[in-house]
């Protein structure tokens, strides 16, 4: 292991005084209060096994998976319950022993409808289940075996994007991946599940990187971690130093939002820029989130597909903030019970982080592969909107150099072609503009609305 020795990225790369080595970053961005203090030191705890799971068939970008189990079918942990429908899709497996109760249509947190497979859980049998470690000959793994394994396990990007991971690792013949960038940033306020994984499952992270390296023989492996997680930097550095066959470079990054966004992370880590409308693959880079790595290790060494995940439950409106490992399909109401219930005047519940997450109208949703957080915000944390004062702050902070105020104004006026001409689709909805806006205008909501309109109407 060595600390990355390439020159600092151009722009506002900076050295933070309290950190003993240079940290790198991207241009623009914001500095929200991180609100991580309630859970940063909280070890991951398992939720009690739920009596009922509601598992959506659509938990990833791409086509929804196709159910292969129906009402009355018995299931066991790790059994396939939905197969991928095509290349850009992902398998879904049962986390438990139980019986399929029914398949129902319900909305996902983002509003889209999905089929959900409801499983009545055999709690006792599931509690007694243990995954068995299996021997893996890493030297026998080639690229196909690595990518097939990732696909079979139903692994998707766990940082929130939920893009099927086997697709990310399947470059077209014209592209070659030479760099793996690990995303250990977790720049969204409140969320600490990735931080805990870097501390508690460090060995597994490094094992997963070794698996990927067998398939791709990367020229460089860069592990980006924000400098406000010195314990994670130390843990990963120590674990990486213990392997001689996989050179991992630790890249301390400046604490800034959205440092964990793919394009910003790649730029900060190795100075490469992903052109507008292109994928990192096209410049030879693949980014993998730390939880994605844990899921890969789980499959190769334990035969465990992606059937559970760690989620941070936090905010002033929850009694005991926690990092909980929950089976996919666990009702959010079970997580609330596991955290001692709701306290105070909760005015906003968010699935994900406060910057890119989705406000929920009810708690009638369940944990999916992309569920990184469940936040309960109180009056003190929610502010009403007022008219634009044309201060330009939203423009100053946009890491994609867009004009959020104009995009939102065009969306509001129904001028979608004008919005598209201002590179509407380059917005990746990071929320920096809305955060910086003193008028608290719902810039991202308007931009998202315009993007959806342009996509649906093929403008
Ligand atoms: S316009 Fe989009 S990319 Fe730019 S700051 Fe706003 S949400 Fe982020
Ligand atoms: S930051 Fe808000 S108030 Fe300032 S120009 Fe942008 S939209 Fe208007």
XYZ file of C-alpha atoms and ligand atoms in Angstrom:
475
model
C 0.000 0.000 0.000
C 1.119 3.561 -0.593
C -0.506 6.934 -0.435
C -1.324 8.181 -3.912
C 1.663 10.056 -5.264
C 0.232 11.634 -8.407
C 0.149 15.448 -8.570
C -2.783 17.155 -6.935
C -5.749 17.700 -9.209
C -5.789 21.184 -10.674
C -8.291 23.696 -9.392
C -9.055 24.060 -5.738
C -7.155 21.047 -4.477
C -6.201 22.057 -0.978
C -4.287 21.019 2.065
C -6.348 20.981 5.231
C -4.352 22.206 8.165
C -5.594 19.566 10.592
C -4.726 16.679 8.278
C -1.101 15.536 8.074
C -0.947 15.035 4.290
C -2.263 16.722 1.143
C -5.916 16.156 0.388
C -7.415 16.409 -3.080
C -10.738 17.614 -4.339
C -12.821 18.972 -7.241
C -13.940 22.456 -8.254
C -16.890 24.204 -6.562
C -19.263 22.300 -4.216
C -20.591 23.131 -0.738
C -19.819 22.464 2.925
C -22.993 21.331 4.692
C -22.894 20.466 8.404
C -22.272 16.727 8.416
C -24.614 15.797 11.326
C -22.788 12.471 11.605
C -21.999 12.695 15.309
C -24.963 10.581 16.451
C -23.967 7.465 14.505
C -20.301 7.787 13.464
C -19.239 5.737 16.494
C -22.216 3.368 16.432
C -21.219 -0.146 15.423
C -23.539 -1.854 12.954
C -26.323 -3.808 14.668
C -28.591 -6.458 13.173
C -32.312 -5.711 13.158
C -34.565 -8.415 14.591
C -35.758 -10.710 11.777
C -38.989 -9.108 10.465
C -42.195 -11.154 10.335
C -42.975 -9.873 6.827
C -40.740 -8.653 4.006
C -41.834 -6.521 1.052
C -39.224 -6.877 -1.668
C -39.547 -4.702 -4.797
C -38.613 -6.321 -8.117
C -37.236 -2.951 -9.241
C -34.360 -1.925 -6.975
C -31.856 -0.926 -9.633
C -31.445 1.223 -12.721
C -32.614 -0.711 -15.755
C -35.436 -3.138 -16.418
C -37.295 -4.509 -13.374
C -36.425 -8.107 -12.517
C -38.937 -10.857 -13.345
C -40.461 -12.839 -10.447
C -39.708 -16.571 -10.584
C -41.643 -17.308 -7.387
C -45.363 -16.905 -6.867
C -47.969 -17.051 -4.164
C -47.526 -20.023 -1.842
C -43.956 -20.851 -2.929
C -41.491 -21.671 -0.154
C -38.162 -19.789 -0.186
C -34.831 -20.180 1.594
C -32.030 -17.659 2.241
C -30.153 -16.824 -0.949
C -32.714 -18.412 -3.269
C -33.478 -16.590 -6.510
C -36.911 -14.957 -6.392
C -36.565 -12.624 -9.416
C -34.341 -13.107 -12.443
C -32.712 -10.267 -14.356
C -34.729 -9.183 -17.395
C -31.918 -8.559 -19.851
C -28.382 -7.256 -19.471
C -29.170 -3.983 -17.668
C -31.169 -5.526 -14.855
C -30.336 -7.316 -11.589
C -31.322 -10.523 -9.843
C -33.185 -10.484 -6.527
C -32.826 -13.190 -3.862
C -34.676 -14.143 -0.706
C -32.982 -13.068 2.547
C -35.049 -15.505 4.634
C -36.851 -18.794 5.083
C -40.525 -18.228 4.415
C -43.439 -18.384 2.031
C -44.518 -15.959 -0.690
C -47.764 -14.399 0.511
C -48.626 -12.387 -2.602
C -47.256 -10.026 -5.241
C -48.628 -6.485 -5.005
C -48.079 -3.180 -6.786
C -46.873 -0.293 -4.652
C -44.867 2.887 -5.221
C -41.117 3.025 -4.698
C -39.774 5.938 -2.605
C -39.058 7.923 -5.809
C -42.725 7.576 -6.840
C -42.468 4.952 -9.603
C -44.706 1.874 -9.225
C -43.180 -1.570 -8.765
C -44.294 -5.104 -8.066
C -43.383 -6.172 -4.539
C -42.981 -9.779 -3.442
C -44.345 -10.168 0.073
C -42.770 -12.980 2.075
C -44.165 -14.311 5.342
C -40.988 -15.030 7.245
C -40.202 -18.162 9.220
C -38.475 -16.125 11.913
C -37.074 -18.991 13.983
C -35.510 -20.823 11.048
C -34.108 -17.589 9.622
C -32.548 -16.619 12.956
C -30.731 -19.962 13.037
C -29.368 -19.622 9.490
C -25.624 -19.159 9.047
C -23.786 -18.610 5.773
C -20.941 -21.087 5.273
C -17.540 -19.852 4.152
C -16.208 -21.548 1.016
C -12.694 -21.929 -0.332
C -11.875 -19.657 -3.241
C -8.835 -20.047 -5.464
C -8.281 -16.419 -6.410
C -5.657 -17.375 -8.984
C -8.264 -19.408 -10.877
C -10.560 -16.400 -11.298
C -10.595 -14.782 -14.719
C -12.563 -11.749 -15.862
C -15.604 -13.754 -16.948
C -15.812 -15.582 -13.623
C -15.594 -12.288 -11.726
C -18.271 -10.534 -13.789
C -20.555 -13.604 -13.820
C -20.276 -13.862 -10.033
C -21.189 -10.204 -9.559
C -24.206 -10.673 -11.839
C -25.306 -13.904 -10.144
C -25.193 -12.198 -6.730
C -27.473 -9.369 -7.887
C -24.916 -6.726 -6.913
C -25.743 -3.108 -7.751
C -24.097 0.217 -6.928
C -24.832 0.598 -3.229
C -23.893 4.260 -2.986
C -27.356 5.226 -4.198
C -27.119 4.963 -7.993
C -28.070 1.234 -7.996
C -26.615 0.681 -11.467
C -26.092 -3.089 -11.954
C -22.425 -3.668 -11.111
C -21.823 -6.394 -13.719
C -22.709 -3.829 -16.412
C -20.143 -1.391 -15.016
C -17.514 -4.103 -15.274
C -18.412 -5.047 -18.859
C -16.633 -2.507 -21.056
C -17.338 -2.445 -24.796
C -14.563 -3.901 -26.991
C -13.347 -0.381 -27.738
C -12.731 0.487 -24.063
C -10.322 -0.930 -21.511
C -10.538 -0.398 -17.767
C -7.169 0.551 -16.315
C -8.185 2.216 -13.047
C -10.433 1.154 -10.193
C -11.578 3.961 -7.902
C -13.113 2.923 -4.581
C -15.670 5.340 -3.195
C -15.200 5.576 0.565
C -16.294 9.202 0.693
C -19.854 9.193 2.076
C -20.228 12.968 1.816
C -24.011 13.042 2.398
C -24.786 14.505 5.843
C -26.035 12.097 8.535
C -24.984 8.899 6.715
C -22.308 6.781 8.375
C -22.965 3.244 7.123
C -20.037 3.267 4.667
C -17.756 4.712 7.344
C -18.671 1.866 9.688
C -18.087 -0.717 6.949
C -14.592 0.653 6.354
C -13.881 0.138 10.066
C -15.724 -3.120 10.659
C -15.303 -5.001 7.363
C -11.938 -3.749 6.221
C -10.546 -7.205 5.483
C -13.537 -8.058 3.302
C -13.136 -4.802 1.370
C -9.552 -5.627 0.535
C -10.474 -9.222 -0.381
C -13.089 -7.904 -2.819
C -10.513 -5.593 -4.400
C -8.207 -8.598 -4.834
C -11.043 -10.471 -6.586
C -11.649 -7.565 -8.976
C -7.922 -7.195 -9.620
C -7.769 -10.873 -10.683
C -10.293 -10.099 -13.399
C -8.975 -6.761 -14.607
C -5.280 -6.364 -13.681
C -5.785 -2.665 -12.998
C -2.870 -0.327 -13.526
C -4.012 1.676 -10.507
C -6.404 1.101 -7.625
C -7.285 4.337 -5.831
C -9.241 4.241 -2.560
C -10.763 7.683 -1.891
C -11.687 8.548 1.705
C -12.573 11.986 3.087
C -10.066 13.347 5.586
C -12.717 13.585 8.319
C -12.484 9.778 8.641
C -8.864 9.329 9.795
C -9.772 6.057 11.536
C -11.050 4.640 8.226
C -7.952 5.884 6.391
C -5.785 4.135 8.964
C -7.821 0.898 8.958
C -7.885 0.610 5.162
C -4.192 1.567 4.900
C -3.235 -1.148 7.381
C -5.361 -3.817 5.682
C -4.077 -2.828 2.234
C -0.477 -3.000 3.446
C -1.087 -6.640 4.360
C -1.591 -7.756 0.746
C 1.337 -7.900 -1.634
C -0.456 -8.972 -4.821
C -2.831 -5.987 -5.121
C -1.362 -2.456 -4.927
C -3.923 -0.154 -3.324
C -3.291 3.591 -3.074
C -5.163 5.496 -0.383
C -6.298 8.948 -1.532
C -7.294 11.316 1.302
C -9.917 13.735 0.008
C -11.080 17.131 1.143
C -14.304 17.224 3.130
C -16.675 18.787 0.650
C -19.995 17.945 -0.968
C -20.504 16.224 -3.486
C -17.014 14.715 -3.183
C -18.521 11.221 -3.517
C -20.239 11.877 -6.865
C -18.583 9.725 -9.522
C -17.281 12.505 -11.741
C -16.023 14.573 -8.803
C -14.372 11.567 -7.191
C -12.602 10.528 -10.396
C -11.337 14.059 -10.989
C -10.088 14.375 -7.435
C -8.542 10.907 -7.332
C -6.588 10.902 -10.580
C -7.244 14.170 -12.395
C -9.269 12.628 -15.245
C -12.430 14.362 -16.455
C -15.450 12.363 -17.599
C -16.824 14.238 -20.646
C -20.469 15.378 -20.537
C -22.834 12.572 -21.509
C -20.101 9.907 -21.195
C -19.532 7.124 -18.682
C -16.363 6.682 -16.573
C -15.791 3.432 -18.513
C -15.079 5.501 -21.592
C -12.032 7.039 -19.919
C -10.903 3.687 -18.513
C -12.242 4.100 -14.973
C -14.717 2.122 -12.887
C -15.938 3.393 -9.526
C -17.148 0.979 -6.846
C -18.726 1.939 -3.537
C -17.415 0.258 -0.362
C -20.705 -1.533 0.260
C -20.611 -2.880 -3.281
C -17.232 -4.407 -2.419
C -18.618 -6.019 0.725
C -21.414 -7.552 -1.372
C -18.838 -8.951 -3.819
C -16.821 -10.508 -0.989
C -20.005 -11.945 0.519
C -20.761 -13.776 -2.713
C -17.344 -15.129 -3.591
C -16.319 -16.259 -0.099
C -19.704 -17.041 1.472
C -22.064 -17.734 -1.427
C -24.286 -14.986 -0.055
C -26.058 -12.864 -2.672
C -27.077 -9.287 -1.945
C -29.890 -9.926 0.549
C -29.260 -7.329 3.235
C -27.639 -3.952 3.690
C -26.600 -1.455 6.351
C -28.713 1.676 6.628
C -28.208 4.736 8.837
C -31.353 5.736 10.735
C -30.835 9.240 12.113
C -32.065 12.831 12.471
C -33.353 14.771 15.477
C -36.718 13.072 15.134
C -35.554 9.535 15.918
C -34.999 8.485 19.521
C -31.896 6.290 19.116
C -29.957 6.919 15.906
C -28.308 3.728 14.639
C -26.553 1.913 11.835
C -28.703 -1.149 11.222
C -28.114 -4.195 9.032
C -31.547 -5.153 7.709
C -32.763 -7.777 5.238
C -33.829 -6.315 1.887
C -37.593 -5.826 2.129
C -37.661 -4.878 5.834
C -40.508 -2.371 6.379
C -39.259 1.086 7.393
C -41.667 0.955 10.334
C -39.620 -1.970 11.718
C -36.485 0.197 11.558
C -38.270 2.945 13.489
C -39.295 0.435 16.163
C -35.687 -0.766 16.323
C -34.558 2.798 17.026
C -36.954 3.471 19.895
C -39.564 5.323 17.835
C -40.103 8.878 16.623
C -39.640 11.864 18.954
C -40.477 15.556 18.610
C -42.123 17.330 15.716
C -40.944 15.452 12.624
C -41.696 17.508 9.523
C -39.741 15.564 6.930
C -38.812 11.912 6.482
C -36.141 11.226 3.876
C -35.054 7.987 2.222
C -31.308 8.447 1.599
C -29.334 11.546 2.544
C -30.739 15.078 2.871
C -28.980 16.294 -0.298
C -29.962 13.611 -2.825
C -32.579 11.618 -0.936
C -36.316 11.479 -1.493
C -38.930 12.929 0.895
C -41.422 10.240 1.904
C -45.154 10.893 2.327
C -45.539 7.838 4.604
C -43.423 5.106 6.177
C -45.073 2.486 3.982
C -41.856 1.557 2.165
C -39.151 -0.999 2.715
C -35.380 -1.379 2.625
C -33.965 -1.843 -0.885
C -30.447 -2.425 -2.181
C -30.011 1.341 -2.541
C -31.285 2.347 0.926
C -28.388 4.181 2.554
C -30.362 6.207 5.080
C -33.701 6.898 6.706
C -33.787 10.373 8.237
C -36.309 12.030 10.514
C -35.905 15.804 10.376
C -37.646 18.200 12.725
C -38.927 21.768 12.343
C -35.521 23.184 13.109
C -34.062 21.513 10.027
C -36.738 22.433 7.450
C -37.091 25.983 6.058
C -39.814 27.464 3.800
C -39.151 28.858 0.292
C -39.038 32.607 -0.648
C -38.525 34.447 -4.010
C -35.186 34.329 -5.866
C -32.936 37.291 -5.035
C -30.604 36.601 -7.999
C -27.566 36.252 -5.775
C -25.914 33.677 -8.056
C -24.829 31.352 -5.261
C -26.429 28.349 -6.964
C -24.217 28.994 -10.012
C -21.119 29.466 -7.869
C -21.419 26.039 -6.231
C -22.645 23.839 -9.104
C -19.863 21.304 -9.749
C -21.165 20.818 -13.314
C -20.960 24.561 -14.093
C -24.700 24.785 -14.771
C -27.121 27.662 -14.136
C -29.595 26.104 -11.701
C -31.734 29.242 -11.300
C -32.349 29.378 -15.064
C -32.994 25.636 -15.321
C -35.555 25.864 -12.527
C -37.169 28.981 -14.028
C -37.492 27.302 -17.439
C -38.956 24.190 -15.812
C -41.472 26.310 -13.915
C -42.458 28.077 -17.170
C -42.709 24.831 -19.158
C -39.812 25.893 -21.420
C -38.195 22.469 -21.547
C -36.305 22.921 -24.823
C -34.667 26.048 -23.430
C -33.705 24.105 -20.295
C -32.266 21.291 -22.387
C -30.196 23.799 -24.356
C -28.622 24.841 -21.030
C -27.358 21.265 -20.497
C -30.228 20.206 -18.257
C -29.227 16.546 -18.525
C -25.741 17.189 -17.149
C -27.350 17.844 -13.761
C -26.892 14.785 -11.563
C -29.182 16.170 -8.862
C -26.514 16.550 -6.188
C -28.523 19.249 -4.406
C -25.593 21.656 -3.879
C -27.508 24.511 -5.544
C -30.597 24.015 -3.385
C -28.415 23.818 -0.290
C -26.652 27.094 -1.130
C -29.829 28.956 -2.103
C -30.717 31.515 0.611
C -34.307 31.607 -0.702
C -34.575 27.824 -0.185
C -36.015 27.401 -3.692
C -36.623 23.761 -4.584
C -34.174 23.928 -7.464
C -33.530 20.191 -7.684
C -37.223 19.344 -7.662
C -37.790 21.669 -10.638
C -34.750 20.378 -12.489
C -35.789 16.770 -11.860
C -39.265 17.582 -13.154
C -37.804 19.069 -16.349
C -35.463 16.100 -16.864
C -38.360 13.673 -16.505
C -40.456 15.704 -18.952
C -37.652 15.785 -21.522
C -37.086 12.030 -21.140
C -40.744 10.982 -21.264
C -41.535 13.237 -24.242
C -38.243 12.395 -25.976
C -37.441 16.101 -26.492
S -27.757 22.064 -11.007
Fe -27.656 19.873 -10.616
S -25.469 19.364 -10.627
Fe -25.650 21.605 -10.388
S -25.628 21.943 -8.171
Fe -27.781 21.804 -8.780
S -28.296 19.656 -8.475
Fe -26.033 19.757 -8.491
S -29.124 30.788 -5.074
Fe -31.376 30.900 -4.970
S -31.795 33.066 -4.646
Fe -29.658 32.935 -5.364
S -29.794 33.119 -7.616
Fe -29.858 30.939 -7.172
S -32.066 30.485 -7.068
Fe -31.888 32.703 -6.848
